Amino acid sequence: MAIVFKKPNALTDKPFHYCPGCTHGIIHRLVAEVIDELEIEGNTVGVSPVGCTYNNYEYFSCDMVQAAHGRAPAVATGLKRALPDKVVFTYQGDGDLAAIGTAEIVHAATRGEKITTIFVNNAIYGMTSGQMAPTTLVGQVTTTSPFGRKPQLHGYPVKVSEMLATLEGAAYIERVSVDSIKNIIKAKKAIKKAFQVQLAGLGFSMVEVLSTCPTNWGMSPVKSLDWLRENMAEHYPLGVYKGKDLEV
Amino acid sequence: MQQIIISGFGGQGILSMGRLLATGGLHEGHNVSWLPSYGPEMRGGTANCHVIISNEEIGSPIISCPNALIVMNQPSLDKFENMVEENGIIIMDSALVPIKPKRKDVRSFSLPATEKAYEMGHPAFAGVILLGKFIAETGIISPQSFEEALRTVLSPSKHTLIPDEMKALEFGMSY
Amino acid sequence: MGKRILMKGNEVIAEAALRAGCRHFFGYPITPQTEISHYMAKKMEEIGGVFLQAESEVAAINMVYGAASAGVRVMTSSSSPGISLKQEGISYSACAELPMVIVDIVRCGPGLGGILPAQCDYFQVVKGGGHGDYNLIVLAPASVQELYELTVEAFNLADRYRNPVVILGDGYLGQMMEAVEFRDEEPIEKANKDWATTGHGGKRTHNVTTSIYIDPNVLEAHNRKLQEKYRVIKEKETRAEVFNCDGADVVVVAYGTVARVVKNVIKDAEKKGIKVGLIRPITLWPFPTEVFDKYATVPKGFLTVEMSAGQMVEDVRLALNGRNRVEFHGRMGGNVPTQKDILEIVCQMADGQ
């Protein structure tokens, strides 16, 4: 019998712990498929963040290092400088990367560290139960913006891809979404390109993935995908922000 | 054991003078220590260093009672004069330290070091002239060891200056 | 052994690290330890190592965490306020059992304080600083030669026990110059690092570096493992210099630069007919508690002298456990306890005051 669908080798047998409808599972799978296709699992070291995916070192079959909150890009820098011939990636959420770890990601990008960052933006803190994130949209209700995010009180949501694209050390920055089959296919292409940019030694690469959090958004998984399309994609336009014409 | 405090303005080469003495002492087989002032006073423009040259193990590198004081400005003399050991020596630049020491229980020497250094075309030699006097009075290191120290401390591009530096040292020694 | 060279303490630390095989250094500028970075920046480029000036102390220690995970010999250096910032990464590294060398050239605090020498980091380095039950091996050199030897040793200890090791020196030790004599060859211990995350190459299951254990029993078991390691370190690696203590009237306890001031006091006191001993802990953790047993009944008691408001003195009191009086003399703000003041206190103690 022909196998038409199987678990990528770069994922372990450990079942995901993520909530129903959460898109982390999809994004993990995309990263693993890319690692398989590029045949780099044995040469790759991943860095886990603090957040819902703190223990994704249990899911990826490559060597993994768990980092303090927001520090993944610094840890990845240390790894890559010690292992210049290996592939190093970080997998970070929006609280981790765009709040507590802003300095680390900006400086890793501007130094042009040859690492790849998978940045999952779901506009909320998931693990600590739905607090306002730097990426929370104006008007969005969270447990720490119970009356909706108000710019005069909470400021505005951070557009990380746009910001990092201004840095010379960043070689490739793209924002994708995993709300539809079509977009998932595009997301995988972007992730693959980001790893290829690293393999080619061109500089820092990052893929921002718009994602859902049905549990903390208080919506069904299907409604969450609609909300992502109708709200997030408007504030966070999809597309390549750096390295559009990059050949890898 | 020689315990020397060298003090003056930043930029006069105070720390380098100390380094030359310590290096010379090391060349003669002594134990040496060199401790610079690095605190807020550096920003204010004054600098000093503590140099110990000894045949025994050096305890504290901090000198509380120097037996030699070399000063290149008035505030330094005011600050350290009273710390000098009885029968110790004070060596100063006559142009930069116009008000002489009040102490009568120390030997003090005032040299026209800056004047002579300008005359030699190298204002930076003033310190070496004062060190010459110190070496002559204490005999703690030989001129040969000082020359060796110059070779060690100065960057190779400045080695051409060594013969002139030695002339400055000799001027101080014989003053 | 080679010939004696006059070198600055900070530069000797850097040179010692290079000699010990350290090829990765991550730091952030702060007085009075910056010469370590200057030296590393130049030498690493020459020998093909990595010097990286991080965006903060926080980033620097996490770069060290990453490089240590990869199994290389790695170092960072800083001074007091910078060490406060590194504490997060230090706690994580202790939990993840990562070998690394951290240099703290202490300046006076609290807050931004000043840049002059102090020993007020004893608590934050020896007693933790970061969260959780962990210990760092803390080495306290007192001379430039010892800065060299203990820095080389720090890398061996870090590898041997998979534990962060701290070189704790005061600003004067970093800034001063003394003669140093380098060995022709360093005693570098080869450690088995099959735990390192270097990419499994298809030859083994994946390695993981982590400091998170959500299951209480798993975390407790990990803690017990760490505590057992600390017990072994205490047993095997405790070091102190005991000087002039046999038959002493008073024993002074001091480390680093202060211990050298005390050596001068010992000579001064001798002229007055008072015999003063010195216990100089070289490992601040593990603290040389047993050394105190032999001299616990010294007739006129113990005096602890520090450039702090009284930090190590707590360990001295614990070591003596009420068996003798323990006096304290400390200076703060960048001042160093003077020979004269210490002598005066010693004389008073000898007089039975």
GROMACS .gro file of C-alpha atoms in nm, chain A residues 12 41-45 50 54 57-69 71 74-79 81-83 86 103-105 107-108 111 113 127, chain C residues 24 26 50-56 58-60 62-67 69-70 72 88 92 196-202 204-212 214:
model
   80
   12THR     CA    1   0.923   1.278   1.743
   41GLU     CA    2   1.791   1.717   1.083
   42GLY     CA    3   2.128   1.582   1.197
   43ASN     CA    4   2.290   1.921   1.144
   44THR     CA    5   2.023   2.129   1.309
   45VAL     CA    6   1.990   2.270   1.659
   50VAL     CA    7   0.907   3.040   2.686
   54TYR     CA    8   0.831   2.598   2.576
   57TYR     CA    9   1.215   2.029   2.227
   58GLU     CA   10   1.009   1.717   2.294
   59TYR     CA   11   0.851   1.737   1.949
   60PHE     CA   12   1.145   1.817   1.721
   61SER     CA   13   1.384   1.528   1.663
   62CYS     CA   14   1.688   1.747   1.609
   63ASP     CA   15   1.904   1.862   1.901
   64MET     CA   16   1.721   2.129   2.099
   65VAL     CA   17   1.806   2.397   2.355
   66GLN     CA   18   1.544   2.551   2.578
   67ALA     CA   19   1.596   2.925   2.633
   68ALA     CA   20   1.488   3.181   2.892
   69HIS     CA   21   1.195   3.406   2.805
   71ARG     CA   22   1.648   3.513   2.496
   74ALA     CA   23   2.094   3.531   2.202
   75VAL     CA   24   2.112   3.159   2.278
   76ALA     CA   25   2.094   3.086   1.905
   77THR     CA   26   2.375   3.338   1.849
   78GLY     CA   27   2.594   3.151   2.098
   79LEU     CA   28   2.511   2.819   1.934
   81ARG     CA   29   2.898   3.111   1.669
   82ALA     CA   30   3.014   2.786   1.828
   83LEU     CA   31   2.875   2.573   1.545
   86LYS     CA   32   2.524   2.383   1.165
  103ALA     CA   33   1.638   4.366   2.221
  104GLU     CA   34   1.765   4.015   2.146
  105ILE     CA   35   1.574   3.975   1.819
  107HIS     CA   36   2.029   4.279   1.760
  108ALA     CA   37   2.048   3.924   1.627
  111ARG     CA   38   2.420   4.157   1.335
  113GLU     CA   39   2.329   3.627   1.261
  127MET     CA   40   0.039   3.008   2.807
  447HIS     CA   41   3.432   3.201   2.263
  449PHE     CA   42   3.061   3.722   2.489
  473VAL     CA   43   3.481   3.439   1.860
  474PHE     CA   44   3.461   3.771   2.042
  475LEU     CA   45   3.116   3.923   2.040
  476GLN     CA   46   3.010   4.244   2.209
  477ALA     CA   47   2.650   4.171   2.299
  478GLU     CA   48   2.366   4.422   2.320
  479SER     CA   49   2.341   4.374   2.696
  481VAL     CA   50   2.141   3.970   2.956
  482ALA     CA   51   2.212   3.881   2.595
  483ALA     CA   52   2.578   3.805   2.668
  485ASN     CA   53   2.246   3.383   2.707
  486MET     CA   54   2.498   3.368   2.424
  487VAL     CA   55   2.725   3.192   2.672
  488TYR     CA   56   2.435   2.956   2.750
  489GLY     CA   57   2.404   2.879   2.378
  490ALA     CA   58   2.776   2.829   2.320
  492SER     CA   59   2.523   2.402   2.510
  493ALA     CA   60   2.732   2.340   2.201
  495VAL     CA   61   3.276   2.475   2.373
  511GLU     CA   62   1.869   3.509   3.516
  515TYR     CA   63   1.928   2.876   3.408
  619ALA     CA   64   2.618   1.877   2.400
  620THR     CA   65   2.365   1.991   2.140
  621THR     CA   66   2.585   1.991   1.834
  622GLY     CA   67   2.346   1.826   1.588
  623HIS     CA   68   2.294   1.451   1.626
  624GLY     CA   69   2.421   1.372   1.277
  625GLY     CA   70   2.183   1.075   1.260
  627ARG     CA   71   2.209   0.924   1.827
  628THR     CA   72   1.875   1.041   1.961
  629HIS     CA   73   1.844   1.412   2.009
  630ASN     CA   74   2.016   1.593   2.295
  631VAL     CA   75   1.825   1.858   2.485
  632THR     CA   76   1.957   2.140   2.701
  633THR     CA   77   1.686   2.259   2.933
  634SER     CA   78   1.616   2.410   3.273
  635ILE     CA   79   1.242   2.346   3.283
  637ILE     CA   80   0.716   2.087   3.501
   0.00000   0.00000   0.00000
